Tab-separated table of C-alpha atoms in Angstrom:
chain	number	residue	atom	x	y	z
V	2	MET	CA	8.164	-19.440	16.296
V	3	SER	CA	5.329	-21.356	14.694
V	4	ILE	CA	4.695	-18.847	11.890
V	5	LEU	CA	7.186	-18.090	9.137
V	6	LEU	CA	6.610	-14.725	7.413
V	7	ILE	CA	8.339	-14.251	4.056
V	8	GLU	CA	8.297	-11.003	2.073
V	9	ALA	CA	10.299	-10.818	-1.151
V	10	PHE	CA	9.534	-7.093	-1.610
V	11	TYR	CA	9.787	-5.555	1.836
V	12	GLY	CA	8.527	-2.045	1.198
V	13	GLY	CA	5.347	-0.018	0.962
V	14	SER	CA	2.134	-1.849	1.861
V	15	HIS	CA	4.021	-5.171	1.769
V	16	LYS	CA	6.259	-3.973	4.596
V	17	GLN	CA	3.342	-2.418	6.431
V	18	LEU	CA	1.438	-5.701	6.535
V	19	MET	CA	4.427	-7.774	7.625
V	20	ASP	CA	5.370	-5.297	10.343
V	21	LEU	CA	1.845	-5.357	11.713
V	22	LEU	CA	1.720	-9.155	11.712
V	23	GLN	CA	5.105	-9.378	13.366
V	24	GLU	CA	4.023	-6.917	16.045
V	25	GLU	CA	0.797	-8.805	16.725
V	26	LEU	CA	2.342	-12.286	16.669
V	27	ARG	CA	5.502	-11.224	18.517
V	28	GLU	CA	7.712	-14.148	19.522
V	29	ASP	CA	5.449	-16.624	17.709
V	30	CYS	CA	6.852	-15.685	14.290
V	31	VAL	CA	10.044	-15.142	12.345
V	32	LEU	CA	10.271	-12.671	9.453
V	33	CYS	CA	12.510	-13.137	6.404
V	34	THR	CA	12.678	-10.359	3.813
V	35	LEU	CA	14.356	-8.895	0.755
V	36	PRO	CA	14.570	-5.135	0.138
V	37	ALA	CA	11.967	-3.361	-2.005
V	38	LYS	CA	14.146	-2.866	-5.060
V	39	LYS	CA	13.882	-4.279	-8.600
V	40	TRP	CA	10.704	-6.265	-7.985
V	41	HIS	CA	11.043	-8.041	-11.351
V	42	TRP	CA	14.201	-9.731	-10.141
V	43	LYS	CA	12.716	-10.460	-6.730
V	44	ALA	CA	9.789	-12.222	-8.430
V	45	ARG	CA	12.199	-14.286	-10.524
V	46	THR	CA	14.846	-15.210	-7.965
V	47	ALA	CA	13.553	-14.745	-4.392
V	48	ALA	CA	12.772	-18.428	-3.905
V	49	LEU	CA	16.402	-19.366	-4.473
V	50	HIS	CA	17.532	-16.725	-1.988
V	51	PHE	CA	15.112	-17.875	0.710
V	52	MET	CA	16.034	-21.511	0.100
V	53	GLN	CA	19.485	-20.625	1.414
V	54	THR	CA	18.597	-18.068	4.076
V	55	VAL	CA	15.405	-19.216	5.835
V	56	PRO	CA	16.517	-20.989	9.002
V	57	THR	CA	15.355	-24.554	9.509
V	58	SER	CA	13.058	-25.209	12.428
V	59	THR	CA	10.791	-27.999	13.587
V	60	ASP	CA	8.505	-25.399	15.198
V	61	TYR	CA	7.132	-23.925	11.950
V	62	ARG	CA	3.482	-24.717	11.262
V	63	ILE	CA	2.425	-21.893	8.933
V	64	LEU	CA	4.170	-20.131	6.069
V	65	PHE	CA	2.707	-16.715	5.147
V	66	ALA	CA	4.058	-14.949	2.052
V	67	SER	CA	3.003	-12.345	-0.488
V	68	SER	CA	2.490	-13.294	-4.109
V	69	VAL	CA	5.778	-11.696	-5.186
V	70	LEU	CA	7.404	-14.932	-4.046
V	71	ASN	CA	7.212	-17.957	-6.329
V	72	LEU	CA	5.842	-20.268	-3.653
V	73	ALA	CA	5.964	-23.317	-5.922
V	74	GLU	CA	9.707	-22.935	-6.383
V	75	LEU	CA	10.354	-22.449	-2.674
V	76	ALA	CA	8.238	-25.484	-1.745
V	77	ALA	CA	10.228	-27.588	-4.201
V	78	LEU	CA	13.598	-26.226	-3.123
V	79	ARG	CA	12.802	-26.583	0.587
V	80	PRO	CA	10.634	-29.684	1.150
V	81	ASP	CA	10.519	-28.901	4.875
V	82	LEU	CA	8.732	-25.626	4.083
V	83	GLY	CA	6.534	-27.277	1.493
V	84	LYS	CA	4.971	-29.404	4.234
V	85	LEU	CA	3.737	-26.349	6.161
V	86	LYS	CA	0.300	-24.792	5.866
V	87	LYS	CA	0.964	-22.204	3.160
V	88	ILE	CA	-0.950	-18.911	3.040
V	89	LEU	CA	-0.438	-16.696	-0.010
V	90	TYR	CA	-1.436	-13.013	0.181
V	91	PHE	CA	-2.157	-10.974	-2.957
V	92	HIS	CA	-1.545	-7.232	-2.684
V	93	GLU	CA	-1.826	-7.136	-6.476
V	94	ASN	CA	-2.047	-9.672	-9.280
V	95	GLN	CA	-0.036	-9.769	-12.463
V	96	LEU	CA	-2.902	-10.967	-14.668
V	97	ALA	CA	-4.779	-7.687	-14.352
V	98	TYR	CA	-2.055	-5.212	-13.410
V	99	PRO	CA	-2.059	-2.359	-15.965
V	100	VAL	CA	0.856	-2.158	-18.380
V	101	GLN	CA	1.652	0.717	-20.729
V	102	LYS	CA	1.650	-1.560	-23.747
V	103	CYS	CA	0.133	-5.022	-24.121
V	104	GLN	CA	3.389	-6.535	-25.346
V	105	GLU	CA	5.107	-5.365	-22.159
V	106	ARG	CA	3.272	-7.903	-19.995
V	107	ASP	CA	5.748	-10.614	-19.082
V	108	PHE	CA	4.015	-14.008	-19.071
V	109	GLN	CA	6.312	-15.383	-16.392
V	110	TYR	CA	5.108	-13.162	-13.543
V	111	GLY	CA	1.464	-14.118	-13.910
V	112	TYR	CA	2.416	-17.753	-14.485
V	113	ASN	CA	4.416	-17.748	-11.235
V	114	GLN	CA	1.380	-16.486	-9.341
V	115	VAL	CA	-0.853	-19.197	-10.805
V	116	LEU	CA	1.671	-21.863	-9.783
V	117	SER	CA	1.920	-20.345	-6.306
V	118	CYS	CA	-1.864	-20.557	-5.917
V	119	LEU	CA	-1.863	-24.224	-6.913
V	120	VAL	CA	0.718	-24.990	-4.222
V	121	ALA	CA	-0.844	-22.791	-1.498
V	122	ASP	CA	-3.391	-24.082	0.993
V	123	VAL	CA	-5.104	-20.705	1.429
V	124	VAL	CA	-5.048	-17.789	-1.027
V	125	VAL	CA	-5.982	-14.378	0.352
V	126	PHE	CA	-6.759	-11.206	-1.610
V	127	ASN	CA	-7.024	-7.674	-0.269
V	128	SER	CA	-10.246	-7.003	-2.213
V	129	ALA	CA	-12.983	-8.821	-4.092
V	130	PHE	CA	-11.898	-6.982	-7.237
V	131	ASN	CA	-8.355	-8.281	-6.850
V	132	MET	CA	-9.604	-11.835	-6.389
V	133	GLU	CA	-12.146	-11.847	-9.225
V	134	SER	CA	-9.897	-10.055	-11.704
V	135	PHE	CA	-7.247	-12.704	-11.079
V	136	LEU	CA	-9.460	-15.787	-11.122
V	137	THR	CA	-11.503	-14.782	-14.169
V	138	SER	CA	-8.347	-13.910	-16.127
V	139	ILE	CA	-6.643	-17.286	-15.696
V	140	GLY	CA	-8.394	-18.943	-18.644
V	141	LYS	CA	-7.626	-16.139	-21.081
V	142	PHE	CA	-4.080	-15.865	-19.747
V	143	MET	CA	-3.371	-19.550	-20.324
V	144	LYS	CA	-4.469	-19.194	-23.966
V	145	LEU	CA	-1.186	-17.382	-24.530
V	146	ILE	CA	0.474	-20.798	-24.342
V	147	PRO	CA	0.853	-22.011	-27.968
V	148	ASP	CA	-0.353	-25.568	-27.334
V	149	HIS	CA	-0.997	-28.198	-24.645
V	150	ARG	CA	-2.731	-25.620	-22.489
V	151	PRO	CA	-3.730	-26.535	-18.926
V	152	LYS	CA	-7.467	-26.542	-18.252
V	153	ASP	CA	-9.824	-25.703	-15.384
V	154	LEU	CA	-7.195	-23.988	-13.251
V	155	GLU	CA	-9.716	-21.478	-11.939
V	156	LYS	CA	-11.834	-24.349	-10.597
V	157	LEU	CA	-8.804	-25.731	-8.772
V	158	ILE	CA	-7.791	-22.401	-7.250
V	159	ARG	CA	-11.103	-20.689	-6.436
V	160	PRO	CA	-12.073	-22.929	-3.471
V	161	LYS	CA	-8.880	-21.859	-1.705
V	162	CYS	CA	-9.562	-18.137	-2.135
V	163	GLN	CA	-11.011	-15.558	0.196
V	164	VAL	CA	-10.959	-11.806	0.709
V	165	LEU	CA	-9.305	-10.277	3.752
V	166	TYR	CA	-9.124	-6.496	3.581
V	167	PHE	CA	-5.849	-4.781	4.299
V	168	PRO	CA	-5.494	-4.096	8.053
V	169	VAL	CA	-4.579	-0.617	9.241
V	170	ARG	CA	-3.524	1.061	12.458
V	171	PHE	CA	-5.217	4.361	13.185
V	172	PRO	CA	-2.667	7.119	13.842
V	173	ASP	CA	-3.167	9.965	16.289
V	174	VAL	CA	-2.894	13.070	14.122
V	175	SER	CA	-4.889	15.492	16.239
V	176	ARG	CA	-1.815	17.646	16.906
V	177	PHE	CA	-1.577	18.346	13.163
V	178	MET	CA	-5.214	19.095	12.439
V	179	PRO	CA	-6.580	22.621	11.983
V	180	GLU	CA	-9.258	23.677	14.429
V	181	HIS	CA	-12.168	23.467	11.981
V	182	LYS	CA	-11.410	19.766	11.365
V	183	LEU	CA	-11.002	19.016	15.057
V	184	ALA	CA	-14.349	20.604	15.773
V	185	HIS	CA	-15.995	18.679	12.958
V	186	LEU	CA	-14.539	15.395	14.197
V	187	GLU	CA	-15.990	15.988	17.652
V	188	LYS	CA	-19.385	16.864	16.208
V	189	VAL	CA	-19.839	14.280	13.462
V	190	ILE	CA	-17.818	11.192	14.462
V	191	GLY	CA	-18.023	11.523	18.201
V	192	VAL	CA	-14.317	11.404	18.983
V	193	LYS	CA	-13.427	13.022	22.267
V	194	ARG	CA	-10.384	14.983	23.238
V	195	ASN	CA	-8.331	13.403	26.032
V	196	GLY	CA	-5.645	15.943	26.685
V	197	ASP	CA	-3.858	16.317	23.379
V	198	VAL	CA	-5.083	12.961	22.070
V	199	TYR	CA	-8.305	12.086	20.302
V	200	GLN	CA	-9.847	8.730	21.112
V	201	SER	CA	-12.745	6.815	19.648
V	202	GLU	CA	-14.081	3.429	20.614
V	203	GLY	CA	-16.198	3.172	17.504
V	204	LEU	CA	-13.697	3.435	14.663
V	205	PRO	CA	-14.431	0.512	12.334
V	206	GLY	CA	-12.083	-2.430	12.126
V	207	GLN	CA	-9.570	-1.293	14.701
V	208	GLN	CA	-9.989	-4.375	16.851
V	209	LYS	CA	-10.688	-6.785	14.000
V	210	SER	CA	-7.217	-6.384	12.483
V	211	ARG	CA	-5.830	-8.608	15.226
V	212	ALA	CA	-7.703	-11.546	13.719
V	213	LEU	CA	-5.564	-11.692	10.565
V	214	MET	CA	-3.300	-14.505	11.692
V	215	LYS	CA	-4.832	-15.556	14.990
V	216	ASN	CA	-7.356	-17.905	13.374
V	217	SER	CA	-4.569	-19.737	11.600
V	218	ASN	CA	-3.098	-20.575	14.985
V	219	THR	CA	-6.203	-22.497	16.016
V	220	HIS	CA	-5.741	-25.297	13.458
V	221	SER	CA	-9.052	-24.319	11.821
V	222	GLU	CA	-9.801	-25.703	8.387
V	223	SER	CA	-10.339	-22.293	6.804
V	224	GLY	CA	-6.870	-21.108	7.739
V	225	LEU	CA	-7.845	-17.442	8.009
V	226	CYS	CA	-10.696	-15.466	9.421
V	227	GLU	CA	-13.577	-14.497	7.181
V	228	ALA	CA	-13.406	-11.253	5.215
V	229	GLN	CA	-13.809	-8.306	7.546
V	230	PRO	CA	-15.669	-5.371	5.953
V	231	GLY	CA	-14.300	-2.947	8.516
V	232	LEU	CA	-10.659	-3.634	7.786
V	233	CYS	CA	-8.929	-1.791	5.211
V	234	THR	CA	-3.816	1.063	4.618
V	235	THR	CA	0.869	5.019	0.417
V	236	GLN	CA	2.758	7.011	1.399
V	237	HIS	CA	3.625	3.555	2.653
V	238	GLU	CA	6.748	3.552	4.742
V	239	GLY	CA	6.337	2.572	8.357
V	240	LEU	CA	3.355	1.832	10.525
V	241	PRO	CA	1.521	4.784	12.030
V	242	ALA	CA	1.253	4.792	15.782
V	243	PRO	CA	-2.060	3.553	17.195
V	244	LEU	CA	-4.772	6.155	17.690
V	245	THR	CA	-4.219	6.188	21.427
V	246	ALA	CA	-0.429	6.572	21.248
V	247	PRO	CA	0.544	10.254	20.907
V	248	ALA	CA	4.299	9.706	21.077
V	249	ARG	CA	6.217	11.373	18.279
V	250	PRO	CA	8.034	8.763	16.157
V	251	ASN	CA	11.660	9.100	15.266
V	252	LYS	CA	12.360	10.224	11.746
V	253	PRO	CA	13.697	7.317	9.674
V	254	GLU	CA	16.404	7.569	7.115
V	255	ALA	CA	15.355	8.252	3.554
V	256	PRO	CA	14.479	5.050	1.662
V	257	GLU	CA	16.747	3.484	-0.906
V	258	SER	CA	14.340	4.592	-3.615
V	259	THR	CA	15.471	8.219	-3.165
V	260	ASN	CA	16.205	9.681	-6.599
V	261	PRO	CA	17.813	12.797	-8.052
V	262	CYS	CA	14.413	14.340	-8.742
V	263	GLN	CA	13.677	14.329	-5.044
V	264	GLU	CA	17.218	15.014	-3.862
V	265	GLU	CA	16.854	18.600	-5.045
V	266	ASP	CA	13.755	18.959	-2.866
V	267	LYS	CA	15.351	18.067	0.457
V	268	GLN	CA	14.610	21.551	1.748
V	269	HIS	CA	10.929	20.562	1.690
V	270	LEU	CA	11.328	17.528	3.920
V	271	THR	CA	10.876	19.499	7.133
V	272	PHE	CA	8.220	22.165	7.009
V	273	ASN	CA	5.232	23.516	8.865
V	274	LEU	CA	2.093	23.622	6.786
V	275	CYS	CA	0.225	25.192	9.691
V	276	ASN	CA	2.016	28.444	8.857
V	277	ILE	CA	0.150	28.527	5.565
V	278	SER	CA	-3.227	29.032	7.162
V	279	SER	CA	-2.120	31.055	10.189
V	280	GLY	CA	-3.741	34.446	10.164
V	281	GLN	CA	-6.068	33.500	7.319
V	282	ASP	CA	-9.694	32.494	7.385
V	283	ASN	CA	-10.152	28.915	6.182
V	284	GLN	CA	-12.584	30.136	3.547
V	285	GLN	CA	-10.093	32.674	2.165
V	286	ARG	CA	-6.921	30.669	1.790
V	287	PRO	CA	-6.229	28.836	-1.501
V	288	LEU	CA	-7.552	25.308	-1.920
V	289	HIS	CA	-4.933	22.766	-0.829
V	290	ILE	CA	-4.839	19.677	-3.076
V	291	ALA	CA	-2.956	16.512	-2.089
V	292	TRP	CA	-1.859	13.656	-4.383
V	293	PRO	CA	-0.394	10.851	-2.191
V	294	HIS	CA	0.494	8.116	-4.680
V	295	ARG	CA	3.401	6.253	-6.235
V	296	TRP	CA	4.990	8.201	-9.067
V	297	GLU	CA	4.192	5.595	-11.702
V	298	HIS	CA	2.155	5.356	-14.890
V	299	ASP	CA	-0.741	3.343	-13.452
V	300	LYS	CA	-1.602	6.270	-11.140
V	301	ASP	CA	-2.148	8.422	-14.262
V	302	PRO	CA	-0.264	11.546	-13.129
V	303	GLU	CA	-0.741	13.020	-16.627
V	304	THR	CA	-4.471	13.498	-16.042
V	305	PHE	CA	-3.898	14.951	-12.580
V	306	PHE	CA	-1.375	17.537	-13.745
V	307	LYS	CA	-3.432	18.372	-16.836
V	308	VAL	CA	-6.255	19.503	-14.541
V	309	LEU	CA	-3.903	21.507	-12.311
V	310	LEU	CA	-2.367	23.279	-15.283
V	311	LYS	CA	-5.873	24.202	-16.467
V	312	LEU	CA	-6.516	25.754	-13.057
V	313	LYS	CA	-3.227	27.624	-13.391
V	314	GLU	CA	-4.204	28.926	-16.822
V	315	LYS	CA	-7.441	30.318	-15.382
V	316	ASP	CA	-5.535	32.009	-12.516
V	317	LEU	CA	-7.504	30.052	-9.926
V	318	PRO	CA	-5.628	30.001	-6.588
V	319	PHE	CA	-4.580	26.635	-5.170
V	320	HIS	CA	-1.729	24.873	-3.434
V	321	VAL	CA	-0.613	21.338	-4.181
V	322	SER	CA	1.326	18.699	-2.241
V	323	VAL	CA	2.591	15.886	-4.460
V	324	LEU	CA	3.559	13.083	-2.099
V	325	GLY	CA	4.269	9.397	-2.557
V	326	GLU	CA	7.128	7.071	-3.261
V	327	THR	CA	9.343	6.953	-6.331
V	328	PHE	CA	11.361	4.191	-7.952
V	329	THR	CA	13.977	3.941	-10.675
V	330	GLU	CA	11.875	5.323	-13.517
V	331	ILE	CA	9.830	8.492	-13.045
V	332	PRO	CA	7.349	9.683	-15.690
V	333	ASP	CA	8.567	12.871	-17.406
V	334	ILE	CA	5.375	14.715	-16.505
V	335	PHE	CA	6.555	15.212	-12.900
V	336	ALA	CA	9.528	17.393	-13.798
V	337	GLU	CA	7.473	19.279	-16.389
V	338	ALA	CA	4.593	19.887	-13.994
V	339	LYS	CA	6.804	21.037	-11.130
V	340	LYS	CA	8.295	23.730	-13.310
V	341	ALA	CA	4.929	24.831	-14.697
V	342	LEU	CA	3.155	24.919	-11.331
V	343	GLY	CA	5.836	27.059	-9.720
V	344	SER	CA	4.741	28.788	-6.530
V	345	SER	CA	1.563	26.697	-6.281
V	346	VAL	CA	3.690	23.780	-5.041
V	347	LEU	CA	3.803	23.425	-1.259
V	348	HIS	CA	5.616	20.112	-1.211
V	349	TRP	CA	7.108	17.913	-3.898
V	350	GLY	CA	8.237	14.390	-3.171
V	351	TYR	CA	8.403	11.594	-0.653
V	352	LEU	CA	8.319	12.513	3.035
V	353	PRO	CA	10.319	9.963	5.054
V	354	SER	CA	8.974	11.415	8.305
V	355	LYS	CA	5.514	10.117	9.188
V	356	ASP	CA	4.842	13.304	11.139
V	357	ASP	CA	5.550	15.466	8.096
V	358	TYR	CA	3.414	13.218	5.927
V	359	PHE	CA	0.433	13.247	8.277
V	360	GLN	CA	0.786	16.997	8.688
V	361	ALA	CA	0.631	17.495	4.925
V	362	LEU	CA	-2.503	15.359	4.729
V	363	CYS	CA	-4.160	17.047	7.691
V	364	MET	CA	-3.857	20.440	6.027
V	365	ALA	CA	-5.298	19.226	2.696
V	366	ASP	CA	-8.771	20.204	1.536
V	367	VAL	CA	-9.000	17.848	-1.426
V	368	VAL	CA	-7.353	14.484	-2.014
V	369	ILE	CA	-7.193	13.324	-5.623
V	370	SER	CA	-6.809	9.916	-7.221
V	371	THR	CA	-6.546	9.612	-10.984
V	372	ALA	CA	-5.475	5.971	-10.855
V	373	LYS	CA	-6.342	3.892	-13.892
V	374	HIS	CA	-6.695	0.850	-11.677
V	375	GLU	CA	-6.550	-0.130	-7.998
V	376	PHE	CA	-6.590	-3.561	-6.391
V	377	PHE	CA	-7.252	-1.974	-3.021
V	378	GLY	CA	-6.131	1.659	-3.095
V	379	VAL	CA	-4.517	1.942	0.319
V	380	ALA	CA	-3.686	5.629	-0.107
V	381	ILE	CA	-7.205	6.751	-0.951
V	382	THR	CA	-9.726	4.236	0.398
V	383	SER	CA	-8.476	3.396	3.878
V	384	PRO	CA	-10.708	4.363	6.789
V	385	TRP	CA	-7.979	6.407	8.461
V	386	TRP	CA	-8.689	9.130	5.910
V	387	VAL	CA	-11.706	9.791	8.095
V	388	VAL	CA	-9.343	10.443	10.976
V	389	ILE	CA	-6.709	12.425	9.075
V	390	ILE	CA	-8.494	14.777	6.719
V	391	PHE	CA	-12.173	14.584	7.560
V	392	PRO	CA	-14.016	16.692	6.528
V	393	CYS	CA	-12.373	16.577	3.135
V	394	THR	CA	-13.363	15.987	-0.446
V	395	LYS	CA	-12.011	12.895	-2.152
V	396	ALA	CA	-12.064	12.893	-5.943
V	397	VAL	CA	-11.590	9.377	-7.281
V	398	PRO	CA	-12.197	7.504	-10.548
V	399	SER	CA	-15.440	5.546	-10.769
């Protein structure tokens, strides 16, 4: 167990990355986590928790953690861990993360991340935008300190930084895809049917994902492999099966983030979208629009539903599947829109079954993002969209 994986917010893409690393590293790692609830408190207190719960071992050589953890605090509280090679991974950064009001930005979260970078040996970001937006914001951010401001922190941190795109496993979803998409996949991408499974040797990045931690095991100076352009994965929960593994996964229990708004929609959790298009020509059935994002303000659901309600006003036929995870606070627009959209709604809410989720995506014609801001945009930019809904239109902000 030479690699210690620590995740203070074990959910969504954070969980997905740690699960993949654990699967690839197998017995060479140990994973310590906290549940994906109340991230503000996890960011404040996780180091103290892990000080008491991470087992001691003389075998550890590398500590890999996401930036939710205050790495500086943990290194101070556990000197044995502070001596390890420390790799910090940024899914998002708190210097550029959008807030509803400027005064809502809590200085402490961004400050913790800056301290963590100073302590880390290698700092990894899931996109160049994530990295640059963080590094170039440090100077302005530190000006919030009334006096005795630290200087040149960007110069200290930048040499440690690199981009490593989010790794993804390609799921086999051929059993969910309508015939016109299967035919198009065979024609355009060159995938071939092998029984009931579609296989492709040329999908970008599939093999490169294994390099994420392997290079750190070779005692190289860089600590991680170079940025891999082919690597890129919300509905977040659980890792999809590899492209060549057709086995049907078991349906997991609903996540702890389940809320009353979605409790009333449990009848939608098992459904067969294929029935919608059965007996209808693909050109005749209503347009199916999917929105697979967290139900939070930074995804700008107001703009999305404003457009749908305009379509409704003009009596234009469409169906909509509003997917994605919810947390404690849900913007009011979701309840308002569900009522106004009425029979146009095919599915409303988080799908804990990966099969149901992939089926909903496979039947979509258009996938929409209205996000105000993305550090990576797992739900909309990942290459497995090519596998799931190609050919499909993606409408995204510039």
